[in-house]
PDB file of C-alpha atoms and ligand atoms in Angstrom:
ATOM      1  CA  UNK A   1      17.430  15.441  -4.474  1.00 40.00           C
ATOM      2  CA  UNK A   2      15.866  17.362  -7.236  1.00 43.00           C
ATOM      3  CA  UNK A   3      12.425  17.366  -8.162  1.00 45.00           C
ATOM      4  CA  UNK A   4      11.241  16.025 -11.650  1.00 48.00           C
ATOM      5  CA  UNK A   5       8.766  18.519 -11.826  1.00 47.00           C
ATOM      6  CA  UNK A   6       9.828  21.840 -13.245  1.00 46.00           C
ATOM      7  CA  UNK A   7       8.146  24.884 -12.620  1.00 43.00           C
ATOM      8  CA  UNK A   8       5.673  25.633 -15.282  1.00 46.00           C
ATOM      9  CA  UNK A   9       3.973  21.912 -14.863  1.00 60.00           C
ATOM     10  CA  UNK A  10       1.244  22.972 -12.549  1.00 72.00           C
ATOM     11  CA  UNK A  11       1.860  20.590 -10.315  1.00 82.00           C
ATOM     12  CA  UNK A  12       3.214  22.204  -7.738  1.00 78.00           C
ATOM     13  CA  UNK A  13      -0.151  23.512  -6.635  1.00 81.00           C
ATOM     14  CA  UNK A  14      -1.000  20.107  -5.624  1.00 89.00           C
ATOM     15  CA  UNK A  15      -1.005  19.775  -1.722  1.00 88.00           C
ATOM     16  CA  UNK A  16      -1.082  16.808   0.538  1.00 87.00           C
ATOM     17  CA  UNK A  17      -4.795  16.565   2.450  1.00 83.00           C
ATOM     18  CA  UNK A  18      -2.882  15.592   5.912  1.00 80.00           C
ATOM     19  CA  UNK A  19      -4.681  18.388   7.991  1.00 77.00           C
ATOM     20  CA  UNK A  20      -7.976  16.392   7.345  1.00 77.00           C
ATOM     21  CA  UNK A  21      -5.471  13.384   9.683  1.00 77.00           C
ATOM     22  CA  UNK A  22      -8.183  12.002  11.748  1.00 74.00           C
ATOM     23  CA  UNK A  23     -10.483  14.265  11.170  1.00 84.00           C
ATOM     24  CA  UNK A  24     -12.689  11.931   8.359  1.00 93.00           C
ATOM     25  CA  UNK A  25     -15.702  10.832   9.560  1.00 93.00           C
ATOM     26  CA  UNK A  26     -16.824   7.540  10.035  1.00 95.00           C
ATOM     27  CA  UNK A  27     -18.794   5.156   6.954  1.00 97.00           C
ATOM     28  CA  UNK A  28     -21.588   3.703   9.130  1.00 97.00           C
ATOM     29  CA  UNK A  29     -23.665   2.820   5.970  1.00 98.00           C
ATOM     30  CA  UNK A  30     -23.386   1.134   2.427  1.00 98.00           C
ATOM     31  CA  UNK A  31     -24.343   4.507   1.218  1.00 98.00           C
ATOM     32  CA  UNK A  32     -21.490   6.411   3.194  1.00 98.00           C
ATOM     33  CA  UNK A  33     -19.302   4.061   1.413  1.00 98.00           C
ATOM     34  CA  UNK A  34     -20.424   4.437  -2.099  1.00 98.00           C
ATOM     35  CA  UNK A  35     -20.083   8.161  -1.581  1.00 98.00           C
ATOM     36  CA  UNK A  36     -16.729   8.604  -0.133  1.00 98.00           C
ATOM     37  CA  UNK A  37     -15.619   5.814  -2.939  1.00 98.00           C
ATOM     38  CA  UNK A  38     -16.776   7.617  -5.717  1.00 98.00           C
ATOM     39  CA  UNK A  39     -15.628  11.073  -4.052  1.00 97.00           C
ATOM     40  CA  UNK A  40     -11.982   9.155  -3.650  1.00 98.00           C
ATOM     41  CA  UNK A  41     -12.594   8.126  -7.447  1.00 98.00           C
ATOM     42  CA  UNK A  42     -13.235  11.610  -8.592  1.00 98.00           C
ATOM     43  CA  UNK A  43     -10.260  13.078  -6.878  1.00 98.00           C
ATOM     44  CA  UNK A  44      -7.515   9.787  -8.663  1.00 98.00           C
ATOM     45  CA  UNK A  45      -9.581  10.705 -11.856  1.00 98.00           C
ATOM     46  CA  UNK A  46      -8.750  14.969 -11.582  1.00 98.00           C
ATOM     47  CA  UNK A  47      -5.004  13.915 -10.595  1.00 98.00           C
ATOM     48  CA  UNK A  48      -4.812  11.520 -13.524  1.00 98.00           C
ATOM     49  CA  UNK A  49      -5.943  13.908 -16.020  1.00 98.00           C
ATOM     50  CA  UNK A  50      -3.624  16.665 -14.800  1.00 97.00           C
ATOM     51  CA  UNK A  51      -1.019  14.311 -16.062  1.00 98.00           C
ATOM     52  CA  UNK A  52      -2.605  12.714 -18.895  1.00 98.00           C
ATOM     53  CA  UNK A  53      -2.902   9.320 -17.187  1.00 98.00           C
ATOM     54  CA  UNK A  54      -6.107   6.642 -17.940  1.00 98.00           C
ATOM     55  CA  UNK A  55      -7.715   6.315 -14.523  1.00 98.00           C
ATOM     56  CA  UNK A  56      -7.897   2.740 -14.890  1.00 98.00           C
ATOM     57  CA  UNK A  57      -4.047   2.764 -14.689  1.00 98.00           C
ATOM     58  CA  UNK A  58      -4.807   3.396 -11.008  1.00 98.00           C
ATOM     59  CA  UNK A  59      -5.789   0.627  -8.457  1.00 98.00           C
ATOM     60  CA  UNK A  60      -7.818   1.988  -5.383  1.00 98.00           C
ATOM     61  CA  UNK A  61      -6.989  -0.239  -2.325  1.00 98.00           C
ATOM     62  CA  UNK A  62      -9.058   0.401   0.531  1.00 98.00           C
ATOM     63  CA  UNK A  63      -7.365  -0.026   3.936  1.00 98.00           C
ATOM     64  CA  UNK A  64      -9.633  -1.358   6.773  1.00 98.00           C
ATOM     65  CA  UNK A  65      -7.335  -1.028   8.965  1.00 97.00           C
ATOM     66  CA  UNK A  66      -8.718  -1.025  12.899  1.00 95.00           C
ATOM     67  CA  UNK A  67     -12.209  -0.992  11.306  1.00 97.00           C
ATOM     68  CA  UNK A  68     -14.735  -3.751  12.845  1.00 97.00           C
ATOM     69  CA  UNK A  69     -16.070  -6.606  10.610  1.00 98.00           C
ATOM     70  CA  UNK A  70     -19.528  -5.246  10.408  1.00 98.00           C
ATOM     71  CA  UNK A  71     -18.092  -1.652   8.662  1.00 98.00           C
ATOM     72  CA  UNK A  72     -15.574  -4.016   6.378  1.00 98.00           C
ATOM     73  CA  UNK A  73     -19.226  -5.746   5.028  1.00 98.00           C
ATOM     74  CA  UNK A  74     -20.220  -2.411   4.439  1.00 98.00           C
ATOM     75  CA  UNK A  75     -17.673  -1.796   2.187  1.00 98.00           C
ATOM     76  CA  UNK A  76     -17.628  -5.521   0.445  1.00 98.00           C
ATOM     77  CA  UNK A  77     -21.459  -4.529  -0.118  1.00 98.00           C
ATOM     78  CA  UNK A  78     -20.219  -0.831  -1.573  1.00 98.00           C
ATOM     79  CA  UNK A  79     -18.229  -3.198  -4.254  1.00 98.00           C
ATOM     80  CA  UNK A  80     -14.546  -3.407  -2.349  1.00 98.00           C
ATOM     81  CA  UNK A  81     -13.123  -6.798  -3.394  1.00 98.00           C
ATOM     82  CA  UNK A  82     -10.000  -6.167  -1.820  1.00 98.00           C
ATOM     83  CA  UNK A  83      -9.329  -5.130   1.684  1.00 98.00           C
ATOM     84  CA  UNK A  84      -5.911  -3.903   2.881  1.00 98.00           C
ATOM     85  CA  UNK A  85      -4.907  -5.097   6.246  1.00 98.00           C
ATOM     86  CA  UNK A  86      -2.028  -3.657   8.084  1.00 97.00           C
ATOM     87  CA  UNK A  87      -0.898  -6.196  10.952  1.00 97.00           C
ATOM     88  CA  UNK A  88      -1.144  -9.695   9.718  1.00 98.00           C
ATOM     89  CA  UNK A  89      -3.048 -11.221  13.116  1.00 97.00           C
ATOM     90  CA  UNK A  90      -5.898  -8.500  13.021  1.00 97.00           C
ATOM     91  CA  UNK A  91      -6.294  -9.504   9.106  1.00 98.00           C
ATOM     92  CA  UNK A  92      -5.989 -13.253   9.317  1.00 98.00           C
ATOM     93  CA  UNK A  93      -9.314 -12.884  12.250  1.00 98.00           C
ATOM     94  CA  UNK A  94     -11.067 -10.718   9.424  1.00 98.00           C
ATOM     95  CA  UNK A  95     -10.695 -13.173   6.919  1.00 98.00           C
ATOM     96  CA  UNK A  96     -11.570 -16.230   9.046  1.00 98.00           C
ATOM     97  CA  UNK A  97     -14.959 -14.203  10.190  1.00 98.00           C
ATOM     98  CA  UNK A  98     -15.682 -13.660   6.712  1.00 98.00           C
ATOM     99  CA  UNK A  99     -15.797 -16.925   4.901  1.00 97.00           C
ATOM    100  CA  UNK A 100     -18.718 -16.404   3.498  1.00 98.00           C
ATOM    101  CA  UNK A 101     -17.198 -13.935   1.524  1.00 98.00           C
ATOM    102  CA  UNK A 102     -15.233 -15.758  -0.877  1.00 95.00           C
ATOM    103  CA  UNK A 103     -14.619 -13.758  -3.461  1.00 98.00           C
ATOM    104  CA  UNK A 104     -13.123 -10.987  -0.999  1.00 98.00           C
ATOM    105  CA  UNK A 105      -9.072 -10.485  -1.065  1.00 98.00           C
ATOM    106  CA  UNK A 106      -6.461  -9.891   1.567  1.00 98.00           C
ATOM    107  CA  UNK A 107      -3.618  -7.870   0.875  1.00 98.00           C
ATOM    108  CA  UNK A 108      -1.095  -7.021   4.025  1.00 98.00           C
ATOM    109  CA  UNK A 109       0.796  -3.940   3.600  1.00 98.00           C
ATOM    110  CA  UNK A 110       2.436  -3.647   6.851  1.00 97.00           C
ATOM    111  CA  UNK A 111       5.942  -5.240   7.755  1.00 97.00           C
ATOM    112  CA  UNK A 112       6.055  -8.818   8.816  1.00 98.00           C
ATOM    113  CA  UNK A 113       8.233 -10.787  11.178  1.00 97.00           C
ATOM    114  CA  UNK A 114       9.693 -14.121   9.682  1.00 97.00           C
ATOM    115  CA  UNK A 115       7.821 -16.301  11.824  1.00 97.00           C
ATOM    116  CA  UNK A 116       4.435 -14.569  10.918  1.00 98.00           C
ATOM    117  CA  UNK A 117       4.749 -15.745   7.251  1.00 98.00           C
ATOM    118  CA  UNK A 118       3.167 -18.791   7.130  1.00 97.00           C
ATOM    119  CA  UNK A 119       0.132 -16.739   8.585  1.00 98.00           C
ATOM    120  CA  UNK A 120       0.068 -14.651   5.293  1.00 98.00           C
ATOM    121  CA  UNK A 121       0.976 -17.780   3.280  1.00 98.00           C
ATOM    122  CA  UNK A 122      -2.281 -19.214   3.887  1.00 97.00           C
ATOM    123  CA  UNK A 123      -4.664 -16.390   3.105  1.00 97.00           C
ATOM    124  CA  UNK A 124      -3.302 -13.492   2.153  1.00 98.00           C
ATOM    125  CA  UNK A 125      -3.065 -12.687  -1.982  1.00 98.00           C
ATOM    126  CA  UNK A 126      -0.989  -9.796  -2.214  1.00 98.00           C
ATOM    127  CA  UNK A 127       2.176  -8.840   0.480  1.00 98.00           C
ATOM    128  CA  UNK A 128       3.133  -5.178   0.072  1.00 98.00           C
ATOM    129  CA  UNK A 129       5.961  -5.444   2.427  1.00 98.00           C
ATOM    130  CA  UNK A 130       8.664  -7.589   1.510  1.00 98.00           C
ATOM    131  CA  UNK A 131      12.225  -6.181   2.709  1.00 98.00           C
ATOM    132  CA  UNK A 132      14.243  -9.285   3.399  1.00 98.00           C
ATOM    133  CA  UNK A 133      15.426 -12.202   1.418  1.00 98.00           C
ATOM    134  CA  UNK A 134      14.786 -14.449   5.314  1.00 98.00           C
ATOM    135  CA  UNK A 135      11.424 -13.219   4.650  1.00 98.00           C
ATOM    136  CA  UNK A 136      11.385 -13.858   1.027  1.00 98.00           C
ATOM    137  CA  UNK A 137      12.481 -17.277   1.978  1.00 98.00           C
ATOM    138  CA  UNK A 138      10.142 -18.095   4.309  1.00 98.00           C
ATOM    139  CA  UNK A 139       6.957 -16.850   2.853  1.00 98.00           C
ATOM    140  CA  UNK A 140       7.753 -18.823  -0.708  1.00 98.00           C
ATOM    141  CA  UNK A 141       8.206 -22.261   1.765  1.00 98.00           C
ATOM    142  CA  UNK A 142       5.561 -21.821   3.399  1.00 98.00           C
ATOM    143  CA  UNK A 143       3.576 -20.820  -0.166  1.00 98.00           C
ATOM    144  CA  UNK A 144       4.868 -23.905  -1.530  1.00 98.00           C
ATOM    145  CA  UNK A 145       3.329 -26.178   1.233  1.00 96.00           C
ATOM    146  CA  UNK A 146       0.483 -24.564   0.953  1.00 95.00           C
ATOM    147  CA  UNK A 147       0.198 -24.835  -2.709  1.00 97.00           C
ATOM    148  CA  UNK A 148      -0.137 -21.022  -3.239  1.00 98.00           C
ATOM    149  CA  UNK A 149       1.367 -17.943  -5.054  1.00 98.00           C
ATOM    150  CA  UNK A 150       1.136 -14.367  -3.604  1.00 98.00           C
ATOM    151  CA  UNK A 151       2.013 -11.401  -5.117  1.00 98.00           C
ATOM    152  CA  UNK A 152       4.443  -9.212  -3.855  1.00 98.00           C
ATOM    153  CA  UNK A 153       5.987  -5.495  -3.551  1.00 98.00           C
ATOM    154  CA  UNK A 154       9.000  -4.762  -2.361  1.00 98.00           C
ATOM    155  CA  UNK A 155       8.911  -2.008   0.277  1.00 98.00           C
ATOM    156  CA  UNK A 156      11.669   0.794  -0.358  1.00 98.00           C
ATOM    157  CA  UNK A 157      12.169   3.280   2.332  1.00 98.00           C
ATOM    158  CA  UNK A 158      12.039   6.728  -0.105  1.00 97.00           C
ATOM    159  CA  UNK A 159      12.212   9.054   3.308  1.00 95.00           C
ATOM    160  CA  UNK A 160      15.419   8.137   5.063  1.00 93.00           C
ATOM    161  CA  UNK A 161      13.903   8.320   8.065  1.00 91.00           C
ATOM    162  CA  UNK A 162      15.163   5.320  10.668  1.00 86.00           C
ATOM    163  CA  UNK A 163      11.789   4.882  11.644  1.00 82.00           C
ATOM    164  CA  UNK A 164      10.369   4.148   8.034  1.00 86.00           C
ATOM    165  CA  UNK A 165      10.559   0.296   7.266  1.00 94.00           C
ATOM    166  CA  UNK A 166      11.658  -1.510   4.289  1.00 97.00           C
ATOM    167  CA  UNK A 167      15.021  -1.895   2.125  1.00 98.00           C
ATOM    168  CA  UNK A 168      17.171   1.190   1.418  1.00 97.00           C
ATOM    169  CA  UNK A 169      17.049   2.303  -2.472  1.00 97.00           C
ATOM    170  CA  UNK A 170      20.585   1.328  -2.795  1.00 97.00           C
ATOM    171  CA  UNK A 171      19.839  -2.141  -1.781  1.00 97.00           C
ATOM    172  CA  UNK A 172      17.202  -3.072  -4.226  1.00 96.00           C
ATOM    173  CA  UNK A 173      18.731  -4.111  -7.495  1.00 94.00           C
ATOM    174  CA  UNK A 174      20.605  -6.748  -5.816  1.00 95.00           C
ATOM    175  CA  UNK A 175      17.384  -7.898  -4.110  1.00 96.00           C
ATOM    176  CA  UNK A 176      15.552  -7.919  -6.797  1.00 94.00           C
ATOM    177  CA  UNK A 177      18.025 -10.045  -8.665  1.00 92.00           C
ATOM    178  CA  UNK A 178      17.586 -12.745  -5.815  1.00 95.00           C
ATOM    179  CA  UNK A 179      13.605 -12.917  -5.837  1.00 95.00           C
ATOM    180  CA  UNK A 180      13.085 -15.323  -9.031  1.00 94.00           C
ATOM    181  CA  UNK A 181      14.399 -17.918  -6.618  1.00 96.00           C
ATOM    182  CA  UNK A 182      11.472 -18.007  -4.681  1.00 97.00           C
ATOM    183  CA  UNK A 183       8.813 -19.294  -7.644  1.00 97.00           C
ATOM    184  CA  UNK A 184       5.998 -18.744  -5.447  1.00 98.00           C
ATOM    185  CA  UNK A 185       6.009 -14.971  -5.157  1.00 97.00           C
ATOM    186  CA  UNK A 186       5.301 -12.987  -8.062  1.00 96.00           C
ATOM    187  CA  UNK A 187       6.835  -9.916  -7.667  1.00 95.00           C
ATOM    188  CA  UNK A 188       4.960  -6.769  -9.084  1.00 96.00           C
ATOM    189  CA  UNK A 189       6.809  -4.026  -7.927  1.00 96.00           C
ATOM    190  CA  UNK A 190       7.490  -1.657  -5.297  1.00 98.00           C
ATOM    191  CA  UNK A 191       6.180   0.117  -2.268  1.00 98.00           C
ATOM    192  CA  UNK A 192       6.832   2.957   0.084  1.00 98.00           C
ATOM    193  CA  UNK A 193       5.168   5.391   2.696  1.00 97.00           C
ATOM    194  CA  UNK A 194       6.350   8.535   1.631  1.00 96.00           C
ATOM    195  CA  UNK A 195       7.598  11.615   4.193  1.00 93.00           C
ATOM    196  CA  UNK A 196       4.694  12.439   6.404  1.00 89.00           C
ATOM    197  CA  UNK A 197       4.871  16.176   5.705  1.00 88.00           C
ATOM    198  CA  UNK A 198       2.598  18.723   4.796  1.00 88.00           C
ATOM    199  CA  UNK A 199       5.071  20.208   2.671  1.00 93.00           C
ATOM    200  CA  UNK A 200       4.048  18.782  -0.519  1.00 95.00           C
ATOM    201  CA  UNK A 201       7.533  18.905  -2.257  1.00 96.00           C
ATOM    202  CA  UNK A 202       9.211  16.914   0.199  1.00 96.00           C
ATOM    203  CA  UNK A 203       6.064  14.029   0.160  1.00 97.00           C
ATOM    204  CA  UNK A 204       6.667  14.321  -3.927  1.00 98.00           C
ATOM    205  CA  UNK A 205       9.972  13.829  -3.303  1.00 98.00           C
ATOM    206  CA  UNK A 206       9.677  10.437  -2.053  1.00 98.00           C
ATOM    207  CA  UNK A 207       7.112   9.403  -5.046  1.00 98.00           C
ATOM    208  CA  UNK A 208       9.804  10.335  -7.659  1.00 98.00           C
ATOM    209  CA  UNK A 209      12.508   8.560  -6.140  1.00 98.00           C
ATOM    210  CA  UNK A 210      10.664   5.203  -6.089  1.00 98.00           C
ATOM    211  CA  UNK A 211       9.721   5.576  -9.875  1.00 98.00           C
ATOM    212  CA  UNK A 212      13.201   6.193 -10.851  1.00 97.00           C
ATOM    213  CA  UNK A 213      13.967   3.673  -8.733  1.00 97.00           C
ATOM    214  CA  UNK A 214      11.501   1.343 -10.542  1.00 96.00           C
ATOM    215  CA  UNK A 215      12.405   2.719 -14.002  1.00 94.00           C
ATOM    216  CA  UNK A 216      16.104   2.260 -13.704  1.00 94.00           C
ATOM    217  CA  UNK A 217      15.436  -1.712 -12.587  1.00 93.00           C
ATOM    218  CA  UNK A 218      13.321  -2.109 -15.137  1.00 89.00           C
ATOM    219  CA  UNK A 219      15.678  -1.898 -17.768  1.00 85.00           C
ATOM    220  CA  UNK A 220      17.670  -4.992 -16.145  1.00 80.00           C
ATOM    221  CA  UNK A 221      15.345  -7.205 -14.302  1.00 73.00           C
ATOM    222  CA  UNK A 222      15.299 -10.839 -14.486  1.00 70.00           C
ATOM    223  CA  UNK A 223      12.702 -11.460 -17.501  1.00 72.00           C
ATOM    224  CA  UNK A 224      10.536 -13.225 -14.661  1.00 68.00           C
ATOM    225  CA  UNK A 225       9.877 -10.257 -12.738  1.00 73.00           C
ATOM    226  CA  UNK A 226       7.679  -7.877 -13.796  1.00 76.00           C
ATOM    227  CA  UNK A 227       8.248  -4.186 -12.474  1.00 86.00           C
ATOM    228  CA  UNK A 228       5.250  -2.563 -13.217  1.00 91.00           C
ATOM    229  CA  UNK A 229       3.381  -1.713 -10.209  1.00 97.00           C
ATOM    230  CA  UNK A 230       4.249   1.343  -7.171  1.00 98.00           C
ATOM    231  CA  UNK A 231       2.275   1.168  -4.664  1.00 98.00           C
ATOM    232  CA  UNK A 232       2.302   4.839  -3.413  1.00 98.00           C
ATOM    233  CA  UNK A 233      -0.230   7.327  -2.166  1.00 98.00           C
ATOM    234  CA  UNK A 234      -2.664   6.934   0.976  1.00 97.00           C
ATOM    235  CA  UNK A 235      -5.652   9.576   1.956  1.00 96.00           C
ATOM    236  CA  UNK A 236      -3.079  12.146   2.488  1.00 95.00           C
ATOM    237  CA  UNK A 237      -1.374  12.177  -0.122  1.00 97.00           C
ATOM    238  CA  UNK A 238      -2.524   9.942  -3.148  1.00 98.00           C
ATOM    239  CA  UNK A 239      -2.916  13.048  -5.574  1.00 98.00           C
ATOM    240  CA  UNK A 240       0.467  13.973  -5.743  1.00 98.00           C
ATOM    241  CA  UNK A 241       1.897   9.952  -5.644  1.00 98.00           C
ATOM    242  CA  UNK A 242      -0.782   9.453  -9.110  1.00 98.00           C
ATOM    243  CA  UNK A 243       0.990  12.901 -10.661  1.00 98.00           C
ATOM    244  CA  UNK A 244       4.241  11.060  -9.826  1.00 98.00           C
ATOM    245  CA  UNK A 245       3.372   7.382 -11.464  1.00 98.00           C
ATOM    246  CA  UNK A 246       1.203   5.515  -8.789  1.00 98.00           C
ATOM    247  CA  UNK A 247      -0.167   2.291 -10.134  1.00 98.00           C
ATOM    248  CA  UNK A 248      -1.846   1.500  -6.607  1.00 98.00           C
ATOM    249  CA  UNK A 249      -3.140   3.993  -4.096  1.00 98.00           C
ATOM    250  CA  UNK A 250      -3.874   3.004  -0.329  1.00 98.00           C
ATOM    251  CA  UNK A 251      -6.705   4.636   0.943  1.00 98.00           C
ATOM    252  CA  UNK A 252      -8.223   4.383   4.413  1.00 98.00           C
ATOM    253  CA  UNK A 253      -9.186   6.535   6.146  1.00 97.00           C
ATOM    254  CA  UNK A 254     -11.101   9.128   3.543  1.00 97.00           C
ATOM    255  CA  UNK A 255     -12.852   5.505   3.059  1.00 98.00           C
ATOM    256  CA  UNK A 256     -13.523   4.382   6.062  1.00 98.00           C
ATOM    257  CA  UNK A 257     -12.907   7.098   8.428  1.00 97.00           C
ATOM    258  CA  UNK A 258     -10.703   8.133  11.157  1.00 94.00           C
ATOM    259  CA  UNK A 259      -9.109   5.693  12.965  1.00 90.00           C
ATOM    260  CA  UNK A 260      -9.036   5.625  17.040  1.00 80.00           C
ATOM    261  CA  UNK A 261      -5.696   4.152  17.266  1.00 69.00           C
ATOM    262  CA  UNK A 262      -2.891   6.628  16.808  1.00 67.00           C
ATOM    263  CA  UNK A 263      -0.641   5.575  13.779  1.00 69.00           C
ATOM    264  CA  UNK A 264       2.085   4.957  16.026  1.00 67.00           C
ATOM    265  CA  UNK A 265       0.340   1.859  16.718  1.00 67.00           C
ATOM    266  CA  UNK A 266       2.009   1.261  13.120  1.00 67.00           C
ATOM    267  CA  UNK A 267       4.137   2.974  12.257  1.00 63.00           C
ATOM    268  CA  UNK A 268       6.780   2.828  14.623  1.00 61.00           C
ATOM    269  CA  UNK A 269       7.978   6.237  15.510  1.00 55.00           C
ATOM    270  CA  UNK A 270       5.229   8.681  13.387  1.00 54.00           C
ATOM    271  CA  UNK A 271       4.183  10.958  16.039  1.00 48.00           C
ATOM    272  CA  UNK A 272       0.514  10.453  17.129  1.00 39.00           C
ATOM    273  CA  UNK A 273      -2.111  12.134  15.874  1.00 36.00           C
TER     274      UNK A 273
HETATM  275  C1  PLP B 301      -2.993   2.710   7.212  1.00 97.39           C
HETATM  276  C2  PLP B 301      -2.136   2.591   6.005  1.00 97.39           C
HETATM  277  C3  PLP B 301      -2.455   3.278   4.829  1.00 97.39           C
HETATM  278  C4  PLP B 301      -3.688   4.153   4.682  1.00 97.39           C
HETATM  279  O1  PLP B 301      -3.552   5.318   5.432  1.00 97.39           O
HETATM  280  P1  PLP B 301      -4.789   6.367   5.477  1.00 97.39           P
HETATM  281  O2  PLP B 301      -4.220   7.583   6.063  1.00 97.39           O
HETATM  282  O3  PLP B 301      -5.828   5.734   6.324  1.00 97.39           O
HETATM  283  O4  PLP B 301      -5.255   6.524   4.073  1.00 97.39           O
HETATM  284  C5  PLP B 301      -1.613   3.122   3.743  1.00 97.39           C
HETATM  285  N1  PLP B 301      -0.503   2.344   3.810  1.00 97.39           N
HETATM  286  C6  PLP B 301      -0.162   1.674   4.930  1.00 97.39           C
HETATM  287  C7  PLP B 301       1.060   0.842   4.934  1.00 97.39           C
HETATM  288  C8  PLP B 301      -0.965   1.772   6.066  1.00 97.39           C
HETATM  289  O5  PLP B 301      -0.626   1.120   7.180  1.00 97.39           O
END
């Protein structure tokens, strides 16, 4: 695949941050978040003006992943309004712990089995996973009994690798022409975990397939469906997804700190770290 970047852009120079993997230390105060959010806000701000993007073009989602409920307060109290959760059961206890919270959001970005859908039906407002039309199916009943909308990325595996989830790029124009069925999701765009690679050309790689990807749907989706958003880009490597087009950036760890659990835990087949 070639790269749209030609030589002379400067962008090259732009590496991914993965040798810092586990090494971030740990927010254990309202001030450790505000710093390491502002220092994660200076960094999408440099990358955006390298290619003459508005920051505000760029949502920061912080992922909480593993994190205990007292550090995810920490963070609500820091100003995050939106957690991202990756296994639906560990996010549905967060949310029920923190009621009293009720202007705090749930957005699941890791896959879902069918029969865990009516568990993101009733809390979650944003699903960053969807890669089946079963699961498309089942979310938008259960949405409709519970009187709800949720909004919605498709998940594109951009890596090849078996191991990655979601729907290969060849498979998602017909997808997306199915969705408007389902009038409780309201599809946004798309989503992928790029390469995890710490040669940066091969991680861009990945980040310029899903915006062609998104570009070339664009131009014939259903009017209902609006293809705006790519979700792409966590602590590793969110510089180089916001050169390539990001919209959404999922950030944990240089936010909250290292995790404990090896990312095998979720993503199946990623060595651990
Ligand atoms: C954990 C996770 C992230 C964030 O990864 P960090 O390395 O902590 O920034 C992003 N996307 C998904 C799907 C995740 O599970």
């Amino acid at each position: 695949m070639s790269s749209s970047i030609t030589p002379s852009s400067g962008l090259e120079s732009t590496q991914t941050h993965h040798d810092r993997h586990g090494l971030y230390p740990e927010a254990v105060s309202v001030e450790d978040f505000r710093h390491n959010l502002a220092a994660v806000q200076a960094r999408i701000a440099a990358a955006c003006q390298r290619v003459g993007r508005d920051p505000a073009s760029v949502r920061l989602l912080p992922v909480s992943k593993t994190k205990p409920e007292s550090n995810l307060r920490l963070a609500y109290a820091a100003g995050c309004r939106m957690l991202g959760e990756n296994k639906v059961q560990e996010a549905l206890g967060k949310w029920e712990a923190m009621q009293d919270l009720s202007d705090l959001q749930w957005s699941v970005i890791g896959h879902l089995q069918t029969n865990k859908a009516r568990l993101v039906a009733r809390f979650a407002s944003e699903f960053q996973a969807l890669d089946s039309l079963k699961l498309a199916e089942a979310l938008d009943r259960r949405l409709q009994h519970e009187g709800r909308a949720l909004d919605v990325f498709v998940q594109v595996n951009t890596s090849g690798e078996a191991s990655k989830y979601g729907l290969a790029p060849e498979n998602v124009p017909a997808f997306m022409h199915a969705l408007p069925a389902f009038t409780a999701l309201r599809v946004r765009g798309l989503m992928t975990l790029a390469r995890f690679s710490s040669e940066a050309e091969r991680v861009r790689e990945c980040f310029v397939l899903l915006r062609t990807l998104r570009d070339r749907l664009r131009q014939r989706a259903p009017a209902t469906i609006a293809l705006d958003a790519l979700s792409m880009g966590m602590s590793g490597d969110f510089e180089i997804a916001i050169e390539e087009g990001a919209t959404v950036v999922r950030v944990g760890q240089a936010i909250f700190g290292a995790r404990a659990l090896p990312d095998s835990h979720y993503w199946p087949g990623e060595t651990a770290q």
